[in-house]
PDB file of C-alpha atoms and ligand atoms in Angstrom:
ATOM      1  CA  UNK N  14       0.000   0.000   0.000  1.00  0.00           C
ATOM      2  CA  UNK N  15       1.432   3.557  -0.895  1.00  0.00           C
ATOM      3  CA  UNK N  16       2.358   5.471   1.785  1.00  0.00           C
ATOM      4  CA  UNK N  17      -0.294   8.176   1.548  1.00  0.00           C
ATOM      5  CA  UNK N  18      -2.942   5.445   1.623  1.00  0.00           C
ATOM      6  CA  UNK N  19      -1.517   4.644   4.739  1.00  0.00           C
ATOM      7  CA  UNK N  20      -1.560   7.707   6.593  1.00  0.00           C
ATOM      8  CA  UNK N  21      -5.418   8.277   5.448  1.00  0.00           C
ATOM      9  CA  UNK N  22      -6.475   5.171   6.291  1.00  0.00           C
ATOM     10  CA  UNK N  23      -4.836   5.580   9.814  1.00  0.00           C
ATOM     11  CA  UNK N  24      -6.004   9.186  10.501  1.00  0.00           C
ATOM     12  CA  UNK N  25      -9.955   7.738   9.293  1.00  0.00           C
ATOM     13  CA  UNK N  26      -9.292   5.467  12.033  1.00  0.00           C
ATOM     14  CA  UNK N  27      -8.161   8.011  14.725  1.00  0.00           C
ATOM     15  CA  UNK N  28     -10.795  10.316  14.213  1.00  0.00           C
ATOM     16  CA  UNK N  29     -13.989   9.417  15.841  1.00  0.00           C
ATOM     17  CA  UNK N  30     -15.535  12.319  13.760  1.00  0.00           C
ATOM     18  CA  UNK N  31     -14.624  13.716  10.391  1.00  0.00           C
ATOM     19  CA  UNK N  32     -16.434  16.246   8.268  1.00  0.00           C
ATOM     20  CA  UNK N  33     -16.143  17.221   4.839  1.00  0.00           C
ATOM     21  CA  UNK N  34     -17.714  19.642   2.643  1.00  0.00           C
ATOM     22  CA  UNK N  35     -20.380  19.649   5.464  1.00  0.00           C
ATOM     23  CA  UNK N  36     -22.933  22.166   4.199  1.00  0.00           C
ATOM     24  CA  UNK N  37     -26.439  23.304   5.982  1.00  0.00           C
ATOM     25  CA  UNK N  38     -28.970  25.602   4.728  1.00  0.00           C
ATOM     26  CA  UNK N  39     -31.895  26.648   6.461  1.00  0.00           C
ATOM     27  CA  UNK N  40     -34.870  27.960   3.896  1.00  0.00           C
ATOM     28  CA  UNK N  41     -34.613  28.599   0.418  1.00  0.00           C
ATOM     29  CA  UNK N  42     -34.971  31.636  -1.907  1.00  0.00           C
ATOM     30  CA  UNK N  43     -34.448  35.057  -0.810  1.00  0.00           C
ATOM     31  CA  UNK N  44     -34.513  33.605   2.556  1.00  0.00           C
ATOM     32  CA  UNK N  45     -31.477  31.198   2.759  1.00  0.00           C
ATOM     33  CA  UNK N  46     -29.359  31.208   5.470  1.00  0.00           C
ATOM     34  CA  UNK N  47     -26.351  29.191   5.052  1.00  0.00           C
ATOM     35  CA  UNK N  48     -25.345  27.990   8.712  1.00  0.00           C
ATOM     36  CA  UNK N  49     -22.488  25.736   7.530  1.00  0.00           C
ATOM     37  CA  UNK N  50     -20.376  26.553   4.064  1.00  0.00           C
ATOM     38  CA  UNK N  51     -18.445  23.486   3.879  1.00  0.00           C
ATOM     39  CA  UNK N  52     -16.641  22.674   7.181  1.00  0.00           C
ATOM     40  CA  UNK N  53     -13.713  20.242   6.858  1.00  0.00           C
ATOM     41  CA  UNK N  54     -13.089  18.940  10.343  1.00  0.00           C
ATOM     42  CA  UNK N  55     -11.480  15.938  12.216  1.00  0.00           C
ATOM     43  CA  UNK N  56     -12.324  15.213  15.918  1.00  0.00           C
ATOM     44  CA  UNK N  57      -9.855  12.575  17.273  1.00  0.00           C
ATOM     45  CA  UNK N  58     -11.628  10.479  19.666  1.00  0.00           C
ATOM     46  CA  UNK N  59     -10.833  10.766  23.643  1.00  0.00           C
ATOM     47  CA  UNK N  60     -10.395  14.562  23.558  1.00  0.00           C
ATOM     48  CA  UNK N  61     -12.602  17.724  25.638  1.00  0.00           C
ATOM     49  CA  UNK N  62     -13.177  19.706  22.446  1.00  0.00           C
ATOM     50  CA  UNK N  63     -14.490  22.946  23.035  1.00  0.00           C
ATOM     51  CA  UNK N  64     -16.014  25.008  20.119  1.00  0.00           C
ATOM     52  CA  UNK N  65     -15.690  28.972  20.059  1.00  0.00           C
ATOM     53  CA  UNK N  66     -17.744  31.379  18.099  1.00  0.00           C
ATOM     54  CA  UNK N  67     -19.876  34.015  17.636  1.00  0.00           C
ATOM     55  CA  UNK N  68     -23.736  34.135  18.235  1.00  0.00           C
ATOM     56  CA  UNK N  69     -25.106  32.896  14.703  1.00  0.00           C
ATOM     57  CA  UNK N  70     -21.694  30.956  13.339  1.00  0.00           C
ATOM     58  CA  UNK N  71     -23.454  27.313  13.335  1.00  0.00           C
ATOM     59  CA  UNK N  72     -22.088  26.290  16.110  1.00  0.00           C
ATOM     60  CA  UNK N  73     -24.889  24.411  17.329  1.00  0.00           C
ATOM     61  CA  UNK N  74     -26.028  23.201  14.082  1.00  0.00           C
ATOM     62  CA  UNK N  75     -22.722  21.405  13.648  1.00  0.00           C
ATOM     63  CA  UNK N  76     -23.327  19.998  17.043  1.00  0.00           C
ATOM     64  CA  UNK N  77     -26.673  18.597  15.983  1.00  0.00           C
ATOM     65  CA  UNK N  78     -25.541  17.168  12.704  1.00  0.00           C
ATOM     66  CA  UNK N  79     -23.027  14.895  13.797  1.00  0.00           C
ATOM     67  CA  UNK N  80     -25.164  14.235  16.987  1.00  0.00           C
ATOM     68  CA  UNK N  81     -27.374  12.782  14.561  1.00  0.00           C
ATOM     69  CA  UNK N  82     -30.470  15.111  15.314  1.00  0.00           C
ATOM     70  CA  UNK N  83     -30.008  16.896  12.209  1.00  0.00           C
ATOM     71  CA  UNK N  84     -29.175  16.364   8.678  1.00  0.00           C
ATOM     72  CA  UNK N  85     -26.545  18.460   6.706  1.00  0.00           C
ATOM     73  CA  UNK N  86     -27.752  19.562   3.265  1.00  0.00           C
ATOM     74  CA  UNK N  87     -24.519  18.609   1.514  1.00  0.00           C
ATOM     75  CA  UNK N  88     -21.025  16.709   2.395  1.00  0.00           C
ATOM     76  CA  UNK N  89     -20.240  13.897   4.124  1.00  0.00           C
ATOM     77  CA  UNK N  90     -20.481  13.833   8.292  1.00  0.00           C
ATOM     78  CA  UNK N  91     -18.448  10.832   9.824  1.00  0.00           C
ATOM     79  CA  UNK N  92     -18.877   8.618  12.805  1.00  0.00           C
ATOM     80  CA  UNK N  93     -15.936   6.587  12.861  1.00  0.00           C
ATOM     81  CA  UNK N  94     -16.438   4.228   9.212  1.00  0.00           C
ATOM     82  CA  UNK N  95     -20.298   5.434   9.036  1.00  0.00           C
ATOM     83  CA  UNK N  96     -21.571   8.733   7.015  1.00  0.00           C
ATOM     84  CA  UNK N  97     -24.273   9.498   8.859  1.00  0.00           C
ATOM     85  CA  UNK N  98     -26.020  11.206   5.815  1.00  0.00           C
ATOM     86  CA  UNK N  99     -26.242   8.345   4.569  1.00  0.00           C
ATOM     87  CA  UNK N 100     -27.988   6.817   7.615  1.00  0.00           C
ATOM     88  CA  UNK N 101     -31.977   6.276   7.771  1.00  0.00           C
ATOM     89  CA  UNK N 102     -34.088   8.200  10.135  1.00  0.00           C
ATOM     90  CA  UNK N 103     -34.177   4.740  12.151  1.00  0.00           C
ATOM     91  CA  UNK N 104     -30.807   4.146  11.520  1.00  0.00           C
ATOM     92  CA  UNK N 105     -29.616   7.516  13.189  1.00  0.00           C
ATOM     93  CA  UNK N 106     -32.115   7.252  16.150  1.00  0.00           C
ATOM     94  CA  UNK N 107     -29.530   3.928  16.603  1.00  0.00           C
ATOM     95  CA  UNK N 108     -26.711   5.952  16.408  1.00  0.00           C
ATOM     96  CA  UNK N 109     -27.872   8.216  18.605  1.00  0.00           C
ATOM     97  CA  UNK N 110     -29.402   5.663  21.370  1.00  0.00           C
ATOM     98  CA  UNK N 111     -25.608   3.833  21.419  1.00  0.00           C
ATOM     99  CA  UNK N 112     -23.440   6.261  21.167  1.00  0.00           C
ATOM    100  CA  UNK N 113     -24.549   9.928  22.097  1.00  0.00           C
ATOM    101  CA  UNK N 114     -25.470  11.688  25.115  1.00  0.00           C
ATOM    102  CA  UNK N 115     -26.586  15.536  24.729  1.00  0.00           C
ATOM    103  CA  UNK N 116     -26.591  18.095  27.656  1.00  0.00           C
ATOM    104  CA  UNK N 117     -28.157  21.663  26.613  1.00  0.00           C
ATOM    105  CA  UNK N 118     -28.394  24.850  28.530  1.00  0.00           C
ATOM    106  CA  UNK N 119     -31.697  24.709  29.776  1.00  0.00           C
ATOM    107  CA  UNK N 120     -31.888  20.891  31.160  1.00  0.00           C
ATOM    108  CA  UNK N 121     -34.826  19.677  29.931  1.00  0.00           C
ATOM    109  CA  UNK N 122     -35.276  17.528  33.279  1.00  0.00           C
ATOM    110  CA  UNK N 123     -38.766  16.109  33.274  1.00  0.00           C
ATOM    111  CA  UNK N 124     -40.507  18.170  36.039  1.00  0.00           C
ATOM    112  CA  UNK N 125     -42.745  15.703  37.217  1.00  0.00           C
ATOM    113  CA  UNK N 126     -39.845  13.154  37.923  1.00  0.00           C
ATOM    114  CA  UNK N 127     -37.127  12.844  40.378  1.00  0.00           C
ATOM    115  CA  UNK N 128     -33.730  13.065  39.818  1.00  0.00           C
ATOM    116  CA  UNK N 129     -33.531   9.234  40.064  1.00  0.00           C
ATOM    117  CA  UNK N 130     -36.536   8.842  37.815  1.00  0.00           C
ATOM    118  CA  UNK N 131     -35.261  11.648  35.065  1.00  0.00           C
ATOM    119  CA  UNK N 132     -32.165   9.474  34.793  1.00  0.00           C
ATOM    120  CA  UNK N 133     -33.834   6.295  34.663  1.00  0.00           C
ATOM    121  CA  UNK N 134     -35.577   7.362  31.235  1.00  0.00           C
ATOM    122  CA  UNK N 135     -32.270   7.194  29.778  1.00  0.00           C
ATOM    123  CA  UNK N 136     -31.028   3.893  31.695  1.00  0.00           C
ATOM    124  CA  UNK N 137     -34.536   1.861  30.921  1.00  0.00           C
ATOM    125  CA  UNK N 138     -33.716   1.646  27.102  1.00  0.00           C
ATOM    126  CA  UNK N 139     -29.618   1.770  27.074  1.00  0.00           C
ATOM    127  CA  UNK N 140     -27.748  -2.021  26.446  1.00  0.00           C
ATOM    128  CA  UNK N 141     -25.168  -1.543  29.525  1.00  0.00           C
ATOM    129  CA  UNK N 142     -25.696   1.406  31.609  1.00  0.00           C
ATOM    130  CA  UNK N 143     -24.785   2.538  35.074  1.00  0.00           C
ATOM    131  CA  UNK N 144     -27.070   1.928  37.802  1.00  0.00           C
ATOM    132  CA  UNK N 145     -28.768   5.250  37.693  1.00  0.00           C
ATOM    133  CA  UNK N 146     -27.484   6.490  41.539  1.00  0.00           C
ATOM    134  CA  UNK N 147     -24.094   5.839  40.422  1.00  0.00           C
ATOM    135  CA  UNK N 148     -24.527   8.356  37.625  1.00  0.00           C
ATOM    136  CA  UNK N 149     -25.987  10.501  40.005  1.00  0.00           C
ATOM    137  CA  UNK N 150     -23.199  10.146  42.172  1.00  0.00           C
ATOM    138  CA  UNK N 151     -20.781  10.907  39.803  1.00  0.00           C
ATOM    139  CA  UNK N 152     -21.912  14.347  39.355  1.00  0.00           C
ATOM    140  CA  UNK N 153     -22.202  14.321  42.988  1.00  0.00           C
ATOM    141  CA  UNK N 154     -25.501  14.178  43.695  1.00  0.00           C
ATOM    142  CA  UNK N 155     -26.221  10.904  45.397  1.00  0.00           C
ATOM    143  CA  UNK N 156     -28.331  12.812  48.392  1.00  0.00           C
ATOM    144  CA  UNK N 157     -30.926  14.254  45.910  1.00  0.00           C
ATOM    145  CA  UNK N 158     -31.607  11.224  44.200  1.00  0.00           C
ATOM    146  CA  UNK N 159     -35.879  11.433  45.148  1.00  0.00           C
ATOM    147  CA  UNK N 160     -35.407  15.696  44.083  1.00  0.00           C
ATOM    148  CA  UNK N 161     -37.951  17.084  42.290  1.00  0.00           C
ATOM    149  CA  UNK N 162     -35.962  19.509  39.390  1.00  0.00           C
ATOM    150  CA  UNK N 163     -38.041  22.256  41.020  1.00  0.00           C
ATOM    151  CA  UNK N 164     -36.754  20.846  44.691  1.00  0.00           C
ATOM    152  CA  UNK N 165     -33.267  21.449  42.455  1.00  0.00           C
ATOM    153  CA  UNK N 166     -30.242  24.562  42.134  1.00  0.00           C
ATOM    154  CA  UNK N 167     -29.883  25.411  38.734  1.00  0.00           C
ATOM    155  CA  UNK N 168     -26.115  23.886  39.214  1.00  0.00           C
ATOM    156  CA  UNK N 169     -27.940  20.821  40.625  1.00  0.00           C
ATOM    157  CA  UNK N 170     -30.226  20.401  37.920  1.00  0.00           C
ATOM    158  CA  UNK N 171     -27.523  20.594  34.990  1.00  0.00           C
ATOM    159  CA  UNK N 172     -26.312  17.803  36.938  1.00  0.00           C
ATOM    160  CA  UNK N 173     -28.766  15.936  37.058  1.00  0.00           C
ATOM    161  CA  UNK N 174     -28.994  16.483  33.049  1.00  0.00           C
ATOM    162  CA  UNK N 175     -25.476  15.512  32.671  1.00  0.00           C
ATOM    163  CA  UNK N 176     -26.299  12.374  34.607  1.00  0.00           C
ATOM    164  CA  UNK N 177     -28.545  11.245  32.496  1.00  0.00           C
ATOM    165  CA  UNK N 178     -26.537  12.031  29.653  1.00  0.00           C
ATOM    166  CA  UNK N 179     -23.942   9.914  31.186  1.00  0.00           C
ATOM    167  CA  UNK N 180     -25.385   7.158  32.529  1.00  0.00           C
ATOM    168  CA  UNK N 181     -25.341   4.949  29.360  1.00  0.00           C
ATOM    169  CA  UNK N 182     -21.395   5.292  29.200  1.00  0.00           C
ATOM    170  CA  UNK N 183     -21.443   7.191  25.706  1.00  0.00           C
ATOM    171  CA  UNK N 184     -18.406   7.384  23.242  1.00  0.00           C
ATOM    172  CA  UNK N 185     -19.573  10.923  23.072  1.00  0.00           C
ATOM    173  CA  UNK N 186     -21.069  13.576  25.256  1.00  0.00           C
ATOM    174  CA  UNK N 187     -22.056  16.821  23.286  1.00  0.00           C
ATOM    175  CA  UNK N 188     -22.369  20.040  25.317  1.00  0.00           C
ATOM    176  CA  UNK N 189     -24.300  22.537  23.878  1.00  0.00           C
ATOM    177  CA  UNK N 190     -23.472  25.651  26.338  1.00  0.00           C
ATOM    178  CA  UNK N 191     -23.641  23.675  29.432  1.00  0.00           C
ATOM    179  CA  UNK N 192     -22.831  26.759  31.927  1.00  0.00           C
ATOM    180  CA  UNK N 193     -24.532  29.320  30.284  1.00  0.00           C
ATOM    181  CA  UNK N 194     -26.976  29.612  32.419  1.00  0.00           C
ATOM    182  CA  UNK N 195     -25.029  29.131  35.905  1.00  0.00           C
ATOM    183  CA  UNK N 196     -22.510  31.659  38.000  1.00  0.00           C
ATOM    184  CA  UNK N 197     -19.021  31.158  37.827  1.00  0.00           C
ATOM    185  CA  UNK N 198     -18.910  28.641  40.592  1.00  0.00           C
ATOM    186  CA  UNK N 199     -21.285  26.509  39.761  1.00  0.00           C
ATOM    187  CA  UNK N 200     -20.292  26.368  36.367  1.00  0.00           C
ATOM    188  CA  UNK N 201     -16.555  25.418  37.520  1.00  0.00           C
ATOM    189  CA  UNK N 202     -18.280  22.373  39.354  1.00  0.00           C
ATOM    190  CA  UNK N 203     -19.983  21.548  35.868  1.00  0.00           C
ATOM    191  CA  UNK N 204     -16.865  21.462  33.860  1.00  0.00           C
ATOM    192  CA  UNK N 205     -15.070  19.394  36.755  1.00  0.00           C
ATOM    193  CA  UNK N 206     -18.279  16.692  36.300  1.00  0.00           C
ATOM    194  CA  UNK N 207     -17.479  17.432  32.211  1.00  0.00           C
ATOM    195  CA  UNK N 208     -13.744  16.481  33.256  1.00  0.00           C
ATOM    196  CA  UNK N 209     -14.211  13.226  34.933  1.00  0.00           C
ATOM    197  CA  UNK N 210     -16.401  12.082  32.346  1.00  0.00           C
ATOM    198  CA  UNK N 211     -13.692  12.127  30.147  1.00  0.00           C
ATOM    199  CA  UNK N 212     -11.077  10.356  32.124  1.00  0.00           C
ATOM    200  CA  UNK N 213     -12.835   7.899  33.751  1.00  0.00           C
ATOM    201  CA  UNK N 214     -15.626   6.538  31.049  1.00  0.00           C
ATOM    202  CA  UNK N 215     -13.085   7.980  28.415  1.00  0.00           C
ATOM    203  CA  UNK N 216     -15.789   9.410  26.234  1.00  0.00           C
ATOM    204  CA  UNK N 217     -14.675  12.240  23.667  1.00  0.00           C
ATOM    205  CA  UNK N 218     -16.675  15.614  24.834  1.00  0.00           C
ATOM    206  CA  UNK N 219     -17.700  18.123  22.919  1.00  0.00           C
ATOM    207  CA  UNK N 220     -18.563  21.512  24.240  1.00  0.00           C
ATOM    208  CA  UNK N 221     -19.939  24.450  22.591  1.00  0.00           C
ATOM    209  CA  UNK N 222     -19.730  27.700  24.729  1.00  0.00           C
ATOM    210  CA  UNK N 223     -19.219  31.555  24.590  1.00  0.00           C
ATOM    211  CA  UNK N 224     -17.346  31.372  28.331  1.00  0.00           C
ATOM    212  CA  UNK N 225     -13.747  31.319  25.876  1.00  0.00           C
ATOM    213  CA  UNK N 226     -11.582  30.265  29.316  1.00  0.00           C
ATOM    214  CA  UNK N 227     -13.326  27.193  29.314  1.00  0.00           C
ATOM    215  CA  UNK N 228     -10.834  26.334  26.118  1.00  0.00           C
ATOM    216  CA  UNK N 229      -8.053  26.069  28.935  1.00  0.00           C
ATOM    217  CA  UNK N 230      -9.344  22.717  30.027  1.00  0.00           C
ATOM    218  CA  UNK N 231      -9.520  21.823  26.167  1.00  0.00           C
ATOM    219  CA  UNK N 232      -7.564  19.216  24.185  1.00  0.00           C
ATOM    220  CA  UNK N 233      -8.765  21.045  21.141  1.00  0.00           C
ATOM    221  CA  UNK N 234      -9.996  24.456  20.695  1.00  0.00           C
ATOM    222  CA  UNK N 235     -12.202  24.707  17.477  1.00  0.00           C
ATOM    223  CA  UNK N 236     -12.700  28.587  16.584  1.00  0.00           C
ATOM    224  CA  UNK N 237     -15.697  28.783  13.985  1.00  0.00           C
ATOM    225  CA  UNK N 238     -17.276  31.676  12.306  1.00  0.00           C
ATOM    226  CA  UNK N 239     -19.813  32.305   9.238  1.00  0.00           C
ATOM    227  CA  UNK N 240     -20.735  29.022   9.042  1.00  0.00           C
ATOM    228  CA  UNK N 241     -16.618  27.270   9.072  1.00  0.00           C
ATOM    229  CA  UNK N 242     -13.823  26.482  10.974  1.00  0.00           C
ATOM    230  CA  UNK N 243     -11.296  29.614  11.334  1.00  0.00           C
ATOM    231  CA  UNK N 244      -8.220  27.775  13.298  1.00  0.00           C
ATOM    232  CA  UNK N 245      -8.128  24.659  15.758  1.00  0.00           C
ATOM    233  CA  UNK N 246      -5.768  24.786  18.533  1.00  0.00           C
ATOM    234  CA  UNK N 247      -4.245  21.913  20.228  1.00  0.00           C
ATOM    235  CA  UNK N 248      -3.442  22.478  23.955  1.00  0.00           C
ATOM    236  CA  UNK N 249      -0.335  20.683  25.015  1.00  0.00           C
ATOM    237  CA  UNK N 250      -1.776  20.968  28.512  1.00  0.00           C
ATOM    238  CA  UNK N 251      -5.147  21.126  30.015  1.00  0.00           C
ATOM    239  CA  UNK N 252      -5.894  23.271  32.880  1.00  0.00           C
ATOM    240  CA  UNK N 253      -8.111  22.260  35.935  1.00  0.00           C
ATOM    241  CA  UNK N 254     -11.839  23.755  36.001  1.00  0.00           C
ATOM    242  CA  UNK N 255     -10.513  25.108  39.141  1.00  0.00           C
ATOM    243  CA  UNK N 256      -8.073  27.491  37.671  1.00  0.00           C
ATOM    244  CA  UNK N 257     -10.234  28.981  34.823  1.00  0.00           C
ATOM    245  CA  UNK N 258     -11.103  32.476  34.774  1.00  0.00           C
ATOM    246  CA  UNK N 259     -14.725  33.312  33.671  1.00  0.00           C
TER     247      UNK N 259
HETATM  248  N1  ATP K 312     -34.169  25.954  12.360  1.00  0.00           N
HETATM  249  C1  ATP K 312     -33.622  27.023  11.754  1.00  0.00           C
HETATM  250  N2  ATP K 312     -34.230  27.630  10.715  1.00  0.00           N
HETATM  251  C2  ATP K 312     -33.664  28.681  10.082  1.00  0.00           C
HETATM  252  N3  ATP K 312     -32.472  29.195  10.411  1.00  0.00           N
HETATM  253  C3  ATP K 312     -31.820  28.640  11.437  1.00  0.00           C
HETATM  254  C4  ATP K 312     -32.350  27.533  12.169  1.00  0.00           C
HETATM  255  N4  ATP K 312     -31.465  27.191  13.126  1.00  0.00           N
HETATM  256  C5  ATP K 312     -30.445  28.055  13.027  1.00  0.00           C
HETATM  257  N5  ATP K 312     -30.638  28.921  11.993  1.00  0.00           N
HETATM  258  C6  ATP K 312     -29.713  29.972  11.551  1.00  0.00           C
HETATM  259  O1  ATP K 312     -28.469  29.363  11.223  1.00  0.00           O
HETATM  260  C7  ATP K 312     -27.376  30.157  11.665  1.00  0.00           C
HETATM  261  C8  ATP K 312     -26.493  29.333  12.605  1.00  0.00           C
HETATM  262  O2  ATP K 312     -27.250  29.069  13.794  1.00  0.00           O
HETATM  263  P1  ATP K 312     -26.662  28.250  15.024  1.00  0.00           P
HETATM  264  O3  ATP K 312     -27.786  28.037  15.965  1.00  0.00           O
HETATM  265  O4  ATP K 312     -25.960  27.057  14.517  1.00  0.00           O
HETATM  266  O5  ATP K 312     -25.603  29.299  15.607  1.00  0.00           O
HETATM  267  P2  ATP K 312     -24.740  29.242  16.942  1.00  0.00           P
HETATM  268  O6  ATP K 312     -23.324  29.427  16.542  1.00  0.00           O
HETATM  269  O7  ATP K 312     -25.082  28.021  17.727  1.00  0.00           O
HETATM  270  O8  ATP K 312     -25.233  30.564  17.698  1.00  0.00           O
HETATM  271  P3  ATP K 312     -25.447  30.831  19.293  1.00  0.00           P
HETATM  272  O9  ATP K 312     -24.062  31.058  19.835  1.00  0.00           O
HETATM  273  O10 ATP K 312     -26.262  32.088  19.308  1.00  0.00           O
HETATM  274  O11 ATP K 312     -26.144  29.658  19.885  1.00  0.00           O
HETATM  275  C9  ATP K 312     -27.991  31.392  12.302  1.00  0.00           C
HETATM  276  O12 ATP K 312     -28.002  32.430  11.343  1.00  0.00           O
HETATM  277  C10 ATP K 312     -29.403  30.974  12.641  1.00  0.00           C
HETATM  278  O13 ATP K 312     -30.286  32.065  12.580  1.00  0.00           O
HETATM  279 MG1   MG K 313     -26.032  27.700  19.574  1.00  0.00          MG
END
């Protein structure tokens, strides 16, 4: 095998996402707007990612594209060997179910459940989760296990939200501006739960956010803008959520 053959099929195996030519419009006509002009991006699998940007840069449509909630209009979006636009609807809500855990800014705990209860919703249908007070206990929350989210801290119910997302040990947790609704300390405690999840289940985290010192704790900084990757950044070291400056 030539060389070059090689080295691509080794970096399609490193990358746990890769993107190319990814393209998303939103309307047609007059009324267009083109939220992603081609990005051309490799995610290496293992990594806290966080992705910089201005309001309006397609951040979070990226984020639902390869999250498989969305579909790009053009390109090619990669999970590992599978190009998920080429996936069924069924075939994506797979992907999802096995693979992907989402945490948003605003929760979206089930209000009429407990903590316990909000997290079992994910652990009912997953092949090997955690036993669902474990996951609460890993974001530190093992005495508010029978909380209702109004019974909850804001902090405490983003917790709860990333426990759920957790607790079916998934290859990837996306973050879709995870602290933007919490103070400064609160938010640190987050990013520490964010941490953890990485080193000790060892799934590849993505987080999109305009707090821009949360890149310290980065492996890769992604900085996007009108709709495409501007510069990624490789830390060689990560800093501790304690240490970051909001
Ligand atoms: N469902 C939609 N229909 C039409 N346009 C949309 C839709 N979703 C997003 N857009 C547009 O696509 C562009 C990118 O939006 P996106 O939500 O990806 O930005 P973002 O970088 O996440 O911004 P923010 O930091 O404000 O969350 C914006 O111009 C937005 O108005
Ligand atoms: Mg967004």
């Amino acid at each position: 095998m030539p060389v070059s053959q090689i080295e691509i099929s080794e970096n399609l195996h490193e990358a746990i996402y890769r993107t190319v030519g990814l393209t998303k419009v939103y309307g047609e006509g007059a009324a267009a707007v083109h939220a992603l002009r081609g990005v051309d991006l490799v995610i290496p699998p293992g990594e806290i990612v966080v992705l910089l940007g201005p309001s309006g840069s397609g951040k979070s449509t990226l984020l639902n594209i390869i999250g498989g909630l969305d579909r790009g209009t053009d390109g090619e979006a990669w999970f590992e060997d599978q190009n998920l636009a080429d996936m069924s609807d069924a075939e994506l809500t797979i992907y999802r179910r096995d693979n992907v855990g989402f945490v948003f800014q605003f929760y979206n705990l089930m209000p009429s459940l407990t903590a316990r209860e909000n997290v079992e919703l994910v652990t009912e249908i997953a092949d090997d989760p955690m036993d669902p007070g474990e996951a609460l206990a890993l974001v530190g929350l093992h005495e508010r296990t029978d909380h209702f989210p109004a019974q909850l801290s804001g902090g405490e119910q983003q917790r709860v939200a990333i426990a759920r997302a957790i607790a079916k040990r998934p290859r990837v947790l996306f973050c879709d501006e995870p602290t933007g609704a919490l103070d400064s300390k609160t938010g640190r405690a987050v990013l520490k739960v964010l941490k953890e999840v990485n080193e000790t289940l060892g799934s590849t985290v993505l987080i999109v956010t305009h707090a821009a010192a949360t890149a310290d704790m980065a492996h890769r900084v992604i900085h996007f803008a009108d709709g495409d990757v501007r510069e990624v950044i490789e830390n060689e070291t990560q800093a501790d959520p304690d240490e970051i400056e909001w």
